[in-house]
CSV table of C-alpha atoms and ligand atoms in Angstrom, one decimal:
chain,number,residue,atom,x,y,z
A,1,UNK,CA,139.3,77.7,41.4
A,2,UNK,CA,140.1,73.9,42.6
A,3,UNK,CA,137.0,71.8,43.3
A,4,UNK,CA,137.0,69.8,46.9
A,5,UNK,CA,138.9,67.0,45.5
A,6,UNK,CA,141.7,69.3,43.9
A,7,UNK,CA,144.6,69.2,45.9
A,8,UNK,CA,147.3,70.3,43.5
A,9,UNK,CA,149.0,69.0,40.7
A,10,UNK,CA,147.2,65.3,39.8
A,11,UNK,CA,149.2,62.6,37.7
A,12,UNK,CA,146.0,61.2,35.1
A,13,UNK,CA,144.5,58.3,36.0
A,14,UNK,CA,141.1,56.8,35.7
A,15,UNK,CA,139.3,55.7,38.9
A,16,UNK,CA,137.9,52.5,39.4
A,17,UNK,CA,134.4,53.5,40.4
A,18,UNK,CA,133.5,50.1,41.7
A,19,UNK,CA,136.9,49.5,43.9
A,20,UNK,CA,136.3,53.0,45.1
A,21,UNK,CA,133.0,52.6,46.0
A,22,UNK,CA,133.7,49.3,47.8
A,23,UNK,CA,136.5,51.0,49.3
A,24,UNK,CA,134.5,54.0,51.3
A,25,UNK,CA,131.4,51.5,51.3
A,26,UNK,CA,128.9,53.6,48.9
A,27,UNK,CA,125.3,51.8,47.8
A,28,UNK,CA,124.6,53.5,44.2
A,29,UNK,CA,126.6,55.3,41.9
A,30,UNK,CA,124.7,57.2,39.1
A,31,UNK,CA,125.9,58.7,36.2
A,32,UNK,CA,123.7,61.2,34.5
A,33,UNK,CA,123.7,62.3,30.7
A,34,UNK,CA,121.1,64.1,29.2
A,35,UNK,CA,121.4,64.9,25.6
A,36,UNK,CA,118.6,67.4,25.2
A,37,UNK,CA,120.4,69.4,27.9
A,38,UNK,CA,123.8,68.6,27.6
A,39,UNK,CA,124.0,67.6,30.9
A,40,UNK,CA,126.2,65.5,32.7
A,41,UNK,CA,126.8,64.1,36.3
A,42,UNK,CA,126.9,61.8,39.2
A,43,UNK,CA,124.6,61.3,41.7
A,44,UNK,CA,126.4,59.5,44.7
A,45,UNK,CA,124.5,58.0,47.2
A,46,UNK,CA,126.6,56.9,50.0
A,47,UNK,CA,124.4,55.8,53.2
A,48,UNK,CA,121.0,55.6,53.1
A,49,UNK,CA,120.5,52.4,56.1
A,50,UNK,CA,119.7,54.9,58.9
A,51,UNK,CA,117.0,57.2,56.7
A,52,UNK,CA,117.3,59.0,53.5
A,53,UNK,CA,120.4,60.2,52.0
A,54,UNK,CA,120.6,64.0,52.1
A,55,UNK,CA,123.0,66.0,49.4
A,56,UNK,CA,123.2,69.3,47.4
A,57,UNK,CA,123.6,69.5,43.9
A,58,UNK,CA,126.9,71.3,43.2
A,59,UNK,CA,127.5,72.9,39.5
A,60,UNK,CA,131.1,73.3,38.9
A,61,UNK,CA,133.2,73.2,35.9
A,62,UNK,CA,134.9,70.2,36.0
A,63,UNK,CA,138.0,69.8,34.0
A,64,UNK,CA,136.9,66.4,32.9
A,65,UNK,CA,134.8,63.9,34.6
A,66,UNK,CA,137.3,61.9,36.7
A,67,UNK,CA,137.5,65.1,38.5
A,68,UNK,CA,133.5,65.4,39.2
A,69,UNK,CA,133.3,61.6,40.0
A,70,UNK,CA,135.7,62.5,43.0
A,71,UNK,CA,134.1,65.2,44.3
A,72,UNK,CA,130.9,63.5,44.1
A,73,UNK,CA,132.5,60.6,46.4
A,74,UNK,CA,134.4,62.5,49.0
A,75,UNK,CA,131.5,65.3,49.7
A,76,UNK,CA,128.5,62.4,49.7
A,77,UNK,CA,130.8,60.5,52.1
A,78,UNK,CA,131.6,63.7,54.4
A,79,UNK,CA,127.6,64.1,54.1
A,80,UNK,CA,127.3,60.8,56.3
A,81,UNK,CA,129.5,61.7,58.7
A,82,UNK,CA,127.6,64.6,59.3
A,83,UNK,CA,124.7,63.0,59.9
A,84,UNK,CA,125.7,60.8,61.9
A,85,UNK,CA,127.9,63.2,64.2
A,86,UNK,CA,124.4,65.3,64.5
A,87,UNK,CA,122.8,62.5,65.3
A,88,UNK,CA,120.5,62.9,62.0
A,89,UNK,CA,118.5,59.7,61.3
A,90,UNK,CA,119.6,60.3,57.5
A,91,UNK,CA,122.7,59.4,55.4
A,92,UNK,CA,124.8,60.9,53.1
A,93,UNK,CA,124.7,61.6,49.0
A,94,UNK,CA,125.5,64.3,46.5
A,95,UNK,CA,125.0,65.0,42.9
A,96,UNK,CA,127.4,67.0,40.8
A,97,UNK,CA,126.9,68.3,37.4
A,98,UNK,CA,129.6,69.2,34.9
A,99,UNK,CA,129.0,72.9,33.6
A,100,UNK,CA,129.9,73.3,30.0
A,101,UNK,CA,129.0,76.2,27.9
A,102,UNK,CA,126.5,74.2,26.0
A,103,UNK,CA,124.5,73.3,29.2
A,104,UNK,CA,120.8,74.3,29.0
A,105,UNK,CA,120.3,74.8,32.5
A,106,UNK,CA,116.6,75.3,32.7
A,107,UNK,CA,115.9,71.3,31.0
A,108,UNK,CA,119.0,69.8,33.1
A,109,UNK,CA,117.8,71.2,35.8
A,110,UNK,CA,114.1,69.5,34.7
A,111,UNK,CA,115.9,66.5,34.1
A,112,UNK,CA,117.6,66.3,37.8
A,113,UNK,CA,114.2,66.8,39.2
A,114,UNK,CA,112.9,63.5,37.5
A,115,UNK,CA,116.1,61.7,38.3
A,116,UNK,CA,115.9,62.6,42.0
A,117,UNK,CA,111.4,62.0,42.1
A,118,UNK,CA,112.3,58.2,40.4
A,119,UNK,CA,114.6,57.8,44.0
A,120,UNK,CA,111.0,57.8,45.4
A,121,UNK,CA,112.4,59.8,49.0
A,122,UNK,CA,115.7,57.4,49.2
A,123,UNK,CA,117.7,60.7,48.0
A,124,UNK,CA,116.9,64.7,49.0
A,125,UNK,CA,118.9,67.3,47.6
A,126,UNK,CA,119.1,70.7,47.9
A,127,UNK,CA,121.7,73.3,47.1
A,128,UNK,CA,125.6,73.8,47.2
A,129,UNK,CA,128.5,75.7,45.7
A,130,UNK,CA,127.0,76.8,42.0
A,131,UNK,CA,123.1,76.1,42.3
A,132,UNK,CA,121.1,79.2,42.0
A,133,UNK,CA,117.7,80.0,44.1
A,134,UNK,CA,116.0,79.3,40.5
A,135,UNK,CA,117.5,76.0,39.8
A,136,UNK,CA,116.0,74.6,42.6
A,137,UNK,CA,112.8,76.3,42.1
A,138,UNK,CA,112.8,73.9,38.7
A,139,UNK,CA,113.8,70.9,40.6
A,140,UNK,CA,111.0,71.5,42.9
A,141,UNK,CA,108.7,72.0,40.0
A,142,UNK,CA,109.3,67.6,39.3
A,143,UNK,CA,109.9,66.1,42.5
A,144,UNK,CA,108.9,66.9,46.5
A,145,UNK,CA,112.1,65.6,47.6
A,146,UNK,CA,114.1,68.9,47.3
A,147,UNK,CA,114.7,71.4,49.8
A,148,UNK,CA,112.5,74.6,48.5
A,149,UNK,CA,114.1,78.0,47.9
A,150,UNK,CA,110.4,79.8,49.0
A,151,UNK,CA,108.9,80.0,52.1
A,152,UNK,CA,107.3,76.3,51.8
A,153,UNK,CA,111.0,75.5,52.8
A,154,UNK,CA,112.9,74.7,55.9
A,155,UNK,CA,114.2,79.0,55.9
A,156,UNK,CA,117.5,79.7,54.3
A,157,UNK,CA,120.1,77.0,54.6
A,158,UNK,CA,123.2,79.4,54.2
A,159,UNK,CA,122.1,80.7,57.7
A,160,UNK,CA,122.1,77.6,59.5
A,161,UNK,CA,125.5,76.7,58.0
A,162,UNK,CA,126.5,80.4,59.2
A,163,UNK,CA,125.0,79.7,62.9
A,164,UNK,CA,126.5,76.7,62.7
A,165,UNK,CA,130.2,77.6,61.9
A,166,UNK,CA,130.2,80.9,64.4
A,167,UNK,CA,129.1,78.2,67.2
A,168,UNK,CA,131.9,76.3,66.3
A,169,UNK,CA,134.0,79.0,66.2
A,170,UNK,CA,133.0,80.0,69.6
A,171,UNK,CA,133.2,76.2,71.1
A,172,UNK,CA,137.1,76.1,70.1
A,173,UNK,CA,137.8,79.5,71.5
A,174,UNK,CA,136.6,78.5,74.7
A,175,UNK,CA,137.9,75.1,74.8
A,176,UNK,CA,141.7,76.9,74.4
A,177,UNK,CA,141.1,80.4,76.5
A,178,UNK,CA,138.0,79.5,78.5
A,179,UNK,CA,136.7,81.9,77.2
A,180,UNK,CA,135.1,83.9,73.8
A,181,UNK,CA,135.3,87.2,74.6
A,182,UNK,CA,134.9,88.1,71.1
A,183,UNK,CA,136.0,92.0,71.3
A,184,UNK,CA,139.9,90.8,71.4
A,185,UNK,CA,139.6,88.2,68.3
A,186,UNK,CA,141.1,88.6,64.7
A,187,UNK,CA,139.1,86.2,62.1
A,188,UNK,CA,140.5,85.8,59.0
A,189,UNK,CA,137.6,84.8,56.6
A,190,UNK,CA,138.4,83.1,53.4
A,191,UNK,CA,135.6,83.5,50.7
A,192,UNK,CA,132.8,86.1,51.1
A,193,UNK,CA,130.2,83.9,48.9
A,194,UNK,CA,127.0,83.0,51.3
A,195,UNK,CA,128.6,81.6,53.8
A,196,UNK,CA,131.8,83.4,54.4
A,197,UNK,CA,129.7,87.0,54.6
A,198,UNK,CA,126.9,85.3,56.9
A,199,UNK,CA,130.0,84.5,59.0
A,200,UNK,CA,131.9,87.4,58.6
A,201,UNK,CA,128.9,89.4,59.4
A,202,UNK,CA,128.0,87.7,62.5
A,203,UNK,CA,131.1,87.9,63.4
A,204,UNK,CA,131.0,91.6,63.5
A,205,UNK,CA,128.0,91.9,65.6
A,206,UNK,CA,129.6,90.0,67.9
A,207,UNK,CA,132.2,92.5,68.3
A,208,UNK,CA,135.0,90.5,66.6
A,209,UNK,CA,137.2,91.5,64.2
A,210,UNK,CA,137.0,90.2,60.7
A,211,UNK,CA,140.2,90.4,57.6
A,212,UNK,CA,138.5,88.9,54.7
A,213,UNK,CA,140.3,87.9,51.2
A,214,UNK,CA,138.0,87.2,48.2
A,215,UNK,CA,139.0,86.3,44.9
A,216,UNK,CA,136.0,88.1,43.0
A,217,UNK,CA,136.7,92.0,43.5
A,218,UNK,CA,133.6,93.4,43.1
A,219,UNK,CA,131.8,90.9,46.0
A,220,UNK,CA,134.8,91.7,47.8
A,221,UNK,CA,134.1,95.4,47.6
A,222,UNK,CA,130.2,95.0,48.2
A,223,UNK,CA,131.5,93.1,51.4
A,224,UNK,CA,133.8,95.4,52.4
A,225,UNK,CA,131.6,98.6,52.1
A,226,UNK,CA,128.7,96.9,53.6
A,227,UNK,CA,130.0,95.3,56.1
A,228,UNK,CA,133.2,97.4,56.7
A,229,UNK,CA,135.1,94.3,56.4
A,230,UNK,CA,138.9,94.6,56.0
A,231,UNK,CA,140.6,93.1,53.3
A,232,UNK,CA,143.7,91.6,52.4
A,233,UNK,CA,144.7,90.3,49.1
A,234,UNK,CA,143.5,86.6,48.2
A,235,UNK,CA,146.4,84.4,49.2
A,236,UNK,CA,147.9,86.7,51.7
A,237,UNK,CA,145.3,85.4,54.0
A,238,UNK,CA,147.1,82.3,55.6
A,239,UNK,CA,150.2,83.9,56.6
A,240,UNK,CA,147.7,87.0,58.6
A,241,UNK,CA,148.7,86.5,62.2
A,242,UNK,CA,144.9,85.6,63.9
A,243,UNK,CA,143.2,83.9,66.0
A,244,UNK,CA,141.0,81.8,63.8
A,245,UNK,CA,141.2,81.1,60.1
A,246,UNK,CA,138.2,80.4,58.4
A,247,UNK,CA,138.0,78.6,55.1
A,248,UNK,CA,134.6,79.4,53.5
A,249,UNK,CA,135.5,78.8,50.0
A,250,UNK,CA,136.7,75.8,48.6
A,251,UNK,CA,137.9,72.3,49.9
A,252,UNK,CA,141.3,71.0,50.1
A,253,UNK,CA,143.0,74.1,50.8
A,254,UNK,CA,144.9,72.9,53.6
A,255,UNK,CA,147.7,70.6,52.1
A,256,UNK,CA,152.0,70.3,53.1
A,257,UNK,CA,152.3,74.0,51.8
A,258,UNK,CA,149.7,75.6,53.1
A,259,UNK,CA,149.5,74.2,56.4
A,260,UNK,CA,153.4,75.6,57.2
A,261,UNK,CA,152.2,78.8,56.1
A,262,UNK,CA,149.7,79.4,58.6
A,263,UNK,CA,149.9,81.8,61.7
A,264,UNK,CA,146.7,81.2,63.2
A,265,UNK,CA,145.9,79.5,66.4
A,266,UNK,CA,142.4,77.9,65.3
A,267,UNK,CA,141.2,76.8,61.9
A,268,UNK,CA,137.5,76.6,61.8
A,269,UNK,CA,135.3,77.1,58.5
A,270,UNK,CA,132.3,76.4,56.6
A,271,UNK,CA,133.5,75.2,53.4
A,272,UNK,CA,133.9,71.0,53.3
A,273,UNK,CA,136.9,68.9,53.3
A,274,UNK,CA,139.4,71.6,53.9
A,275,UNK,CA,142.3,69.5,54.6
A,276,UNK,CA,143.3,68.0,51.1
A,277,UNK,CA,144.1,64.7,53.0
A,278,UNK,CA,143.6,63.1,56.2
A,279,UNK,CA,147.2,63.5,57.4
A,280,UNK,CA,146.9,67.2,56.8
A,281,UNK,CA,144.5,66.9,60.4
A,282,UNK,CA,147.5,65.3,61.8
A,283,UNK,CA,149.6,68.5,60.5
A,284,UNK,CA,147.9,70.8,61.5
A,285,UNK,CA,148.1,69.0,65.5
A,286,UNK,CA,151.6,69.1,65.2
A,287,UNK,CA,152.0,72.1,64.8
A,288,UNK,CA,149.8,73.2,67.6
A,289,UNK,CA,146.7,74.6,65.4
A,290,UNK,CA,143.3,73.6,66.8
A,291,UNK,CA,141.1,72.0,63.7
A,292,UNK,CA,137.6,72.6,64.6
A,293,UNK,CA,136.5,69.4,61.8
A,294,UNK,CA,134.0,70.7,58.8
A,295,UNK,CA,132.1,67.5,59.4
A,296,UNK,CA,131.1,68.6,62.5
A,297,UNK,CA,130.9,72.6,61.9
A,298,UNK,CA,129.4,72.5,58.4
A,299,UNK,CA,126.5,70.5,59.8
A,300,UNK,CA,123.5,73.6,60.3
A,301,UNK,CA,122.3,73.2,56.6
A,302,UNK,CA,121.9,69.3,56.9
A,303,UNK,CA,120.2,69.6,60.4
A,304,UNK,CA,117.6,71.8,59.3
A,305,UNK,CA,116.7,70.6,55.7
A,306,UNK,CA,116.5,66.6,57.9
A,307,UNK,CA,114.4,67.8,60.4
A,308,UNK,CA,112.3,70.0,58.2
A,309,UNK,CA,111.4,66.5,56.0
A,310,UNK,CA,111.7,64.2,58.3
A,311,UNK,CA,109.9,65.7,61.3
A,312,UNK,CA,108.4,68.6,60.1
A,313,UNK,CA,110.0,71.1,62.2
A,314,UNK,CA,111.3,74.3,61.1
A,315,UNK,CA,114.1,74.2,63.6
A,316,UNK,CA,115.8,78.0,65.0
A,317,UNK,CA,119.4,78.8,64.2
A,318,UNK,CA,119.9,79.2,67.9
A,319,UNK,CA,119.1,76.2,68.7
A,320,UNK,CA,121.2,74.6,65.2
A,321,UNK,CA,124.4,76.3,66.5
A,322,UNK,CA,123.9,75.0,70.4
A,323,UNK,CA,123.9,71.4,69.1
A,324,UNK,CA,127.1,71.9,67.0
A,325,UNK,CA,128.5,73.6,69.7
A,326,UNK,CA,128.0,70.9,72.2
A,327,UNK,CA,129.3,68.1,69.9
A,328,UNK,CA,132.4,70.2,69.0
A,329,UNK,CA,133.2,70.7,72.3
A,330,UNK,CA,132.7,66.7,73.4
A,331,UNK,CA,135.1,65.9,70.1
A,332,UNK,CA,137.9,68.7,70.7
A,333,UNK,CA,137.8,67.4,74.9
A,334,UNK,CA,138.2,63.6,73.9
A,335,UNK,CA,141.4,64.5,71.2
A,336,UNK,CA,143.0,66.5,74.3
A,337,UNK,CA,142.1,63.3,76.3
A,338,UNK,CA,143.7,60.9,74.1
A,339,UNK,CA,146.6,63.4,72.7
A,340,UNK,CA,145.0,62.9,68.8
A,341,UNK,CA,144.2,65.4,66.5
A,342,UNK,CA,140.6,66.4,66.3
A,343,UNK,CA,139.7,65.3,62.9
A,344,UNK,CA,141.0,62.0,63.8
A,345,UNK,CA,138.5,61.8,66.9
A,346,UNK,CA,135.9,63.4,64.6
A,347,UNK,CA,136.3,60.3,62.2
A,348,UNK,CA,135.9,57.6,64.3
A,349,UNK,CA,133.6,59.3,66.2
A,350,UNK,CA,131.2,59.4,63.1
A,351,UNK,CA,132.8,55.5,62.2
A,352,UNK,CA,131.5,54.5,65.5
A,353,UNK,CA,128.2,55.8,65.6
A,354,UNK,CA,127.6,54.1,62.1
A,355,UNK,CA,128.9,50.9,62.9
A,356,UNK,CA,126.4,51.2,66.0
A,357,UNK,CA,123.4,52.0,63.9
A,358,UNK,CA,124.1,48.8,61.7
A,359,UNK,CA,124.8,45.8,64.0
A,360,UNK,CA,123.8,43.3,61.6
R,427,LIG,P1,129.6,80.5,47.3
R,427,LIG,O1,129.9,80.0,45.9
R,427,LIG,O2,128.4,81.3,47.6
R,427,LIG,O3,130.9,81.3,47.9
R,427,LIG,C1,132.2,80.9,47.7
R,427,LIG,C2,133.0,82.2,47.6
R,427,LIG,O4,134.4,81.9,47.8
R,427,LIG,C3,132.9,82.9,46.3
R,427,LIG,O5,132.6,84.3,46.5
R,427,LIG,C4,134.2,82.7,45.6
R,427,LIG,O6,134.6,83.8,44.7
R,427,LIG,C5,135.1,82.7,46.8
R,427,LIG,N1,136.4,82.0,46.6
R,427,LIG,C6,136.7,80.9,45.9
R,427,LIG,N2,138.0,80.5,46.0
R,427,LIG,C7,138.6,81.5,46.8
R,427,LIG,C8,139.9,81.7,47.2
R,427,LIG,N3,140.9,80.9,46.9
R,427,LIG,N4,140.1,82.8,48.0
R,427,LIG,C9,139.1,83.6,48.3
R,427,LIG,N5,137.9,83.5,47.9
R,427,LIG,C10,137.6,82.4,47.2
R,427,LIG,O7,129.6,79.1,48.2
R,427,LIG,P2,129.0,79.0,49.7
R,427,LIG,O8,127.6,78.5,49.6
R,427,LIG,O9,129.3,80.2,50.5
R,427,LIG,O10,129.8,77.7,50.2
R,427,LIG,C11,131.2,77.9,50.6
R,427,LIG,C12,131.7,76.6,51.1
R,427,LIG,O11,130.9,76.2,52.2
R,427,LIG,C13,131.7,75.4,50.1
R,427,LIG,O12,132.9,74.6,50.4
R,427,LIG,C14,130.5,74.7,50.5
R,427,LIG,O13,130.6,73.3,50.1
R,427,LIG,C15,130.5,74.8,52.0
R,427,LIG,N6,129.2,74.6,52.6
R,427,LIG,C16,128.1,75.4,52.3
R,427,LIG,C17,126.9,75.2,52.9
R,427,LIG,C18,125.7,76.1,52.6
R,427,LIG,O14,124.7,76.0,53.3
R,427,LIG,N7,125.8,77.0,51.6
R,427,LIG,C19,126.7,74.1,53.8
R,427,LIG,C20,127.8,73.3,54.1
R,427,LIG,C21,129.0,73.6,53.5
């Protein structure tokens, strides 16, 4: 399955690491090899001015490392955004590793623990798509600045991200009806991994009606029978007639294709960078489909591991999902205000508030 920065059919080319990072204004690039483990990676650190820069550690099989490289630099630089739209005091980062078959996970992992301690606090990590519960136990086992699986953590991050994304949900229901009322809505859930069911299954107790599609049958079923979740077949889901669409899988899903084939009225998700490029936001305003912006939604995870090292405070998912809320709704009035789509607003929103932070 496509990483975030696969959006379809690629001509080769090698990218210039330094003009990109000049480009979207990154600090550090690191690249990561390991030859008692195999392992291989990058560990982007984007922003760290305001505070420490906060990013998971995603393990996907990259087809080569071009590919890793570009996922490392659009999800660290989504991270800031984040941040700064939650009003974090924190930046943005990531670290990707390349899975091969020869990968010793146990000493890479050992290895990414020492790599992120040496950052002395300047990087935390934590997980994303591909790091197990275990892996970060190992992590943990070299360095304090990780977000712990156990109970010494913040609580589980997949539930804030959950709170978080059903808040936004709710925030761009009302913004278009005035209302939730979630007996009458059909959400179409893409992806039924740890975010998509959290979702899907606070959905349902909400009284809403949830279609899921999941490429992995036997999680699909498990879903289905536990949850009673309908489900339709994987890529049937964007042309289900719904009120909200909600990626939980993989980025860049929403590209020229895709975007004509939806028949939803609201696209709101967990998973990060959904629209394959910027002027896919744009599309989707054209055609009249309410982008609730993943920099903004996918925020719940961030908040609480920040304020959990930071401040100490092991913050409630209520309270996580009221503050996306409230800042969804503030971006999705201003882009009716000003007639623009809502990533758009989202982007310069975030642009402003770190051009604020770092008058010279
Ligand atoms: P996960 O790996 O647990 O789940 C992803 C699920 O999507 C898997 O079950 C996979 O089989 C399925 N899937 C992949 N491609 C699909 C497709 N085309 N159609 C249907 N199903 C498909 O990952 P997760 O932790 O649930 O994260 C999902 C997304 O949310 C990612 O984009 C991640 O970056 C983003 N996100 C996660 C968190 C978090 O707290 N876990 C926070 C912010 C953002």
């Amino acid at each position: 399955m496509p990483a975030d920065s696969r959006t379809g059919p690629q001509k080769k080319m090698g990218i210039h690491v330094l003009e990109a990072m000049a480009r979207e204004g990154f600090e550090e690039i690191v690249a990561l090899h390991d030859s008692a483990s195999n392992l291989r990676g990058f560990l982007g650190i984007h922003d760290s001015r305001v505070g420490p820069a906060f990013g998971g550690i995603r393990v996907w099989n990259y087809r080569d490392e071009d590919e890793a490289l570009l996922d490392c630099l659009r999800l660290a630089r989504a991270m800031t955004r984040k941040c700064a739209l939650a009003e974090l005091p924190a930046g943005g980062a990531k670290l990707v590793l390349i899975d091969r078959p020869d990968l010793d996970r146990r000493a890479a992992f050992a290895h990414v623990g020492d790599v992120v301690d040496r950052m002395r606090g300047r990087f935390y990590t934590g997980p994303d798509v591909g790091t197990r519960d275990e892996d970060l136990a190992i992590v943990a086992e070299r360095t304090r600045f990780v977000t712990r699986p156990d109970a010494e953590g913040p609580g589980e991050l997949a539930d804030a991200t959950c709170a978080g994304v059903v808040a936004g949900i709710a925030a761009a229901l009302s913004h278009l009806d005035g209302e939730v009322d979630w007996p009458r809505r059909r959400i179409v859930v893409q992806g039924l991994g740890g975010v998509g069911r959290g979702v899907a299954a606070r959905i349902l107790a909400l009284g809403g009606r949830v279609v899921a599609a999941e490429i992995d049958p036997v999680r699909a079923q498990k879903a289905s029978h536990e949850l009673g979740i309908e489900l339709v077949d994987p890529a049937t889901e964007l042309e289900q007639p719904c009120d909200v669409f909600a990626p939980c899988a993989m980025g860049g899903i929403l590209h020229d294709l895709s975007v004509a084939r939806l028949r939803c009225r609201i696209v709101a998700g967990g998973a990060n960078n959904v629209l394959a490029k910027r002027i896919h936001g744009e599309r989707l305003h054209e055609r009249g489909i309410l982008y609730a912006p993943d920099v903004v939604i996918t925020s719940g995870a961030v908040i609480r591991g920040v304020l959990f090292h930071l401040q100490g405070r092991r913050e409630p998912v209520s309270e996580i999902g009221g503050r996306i809320g409230t800042v969804l709704s503030r971006i999705l009035v201003r882009a009716r205000e000003e007639n623009r789509s809502p990533a758009a607003v989202a982007n310069d929103e975030a642009d402003e508030r770190i051009a604020q932070t770092h008058v010279p």
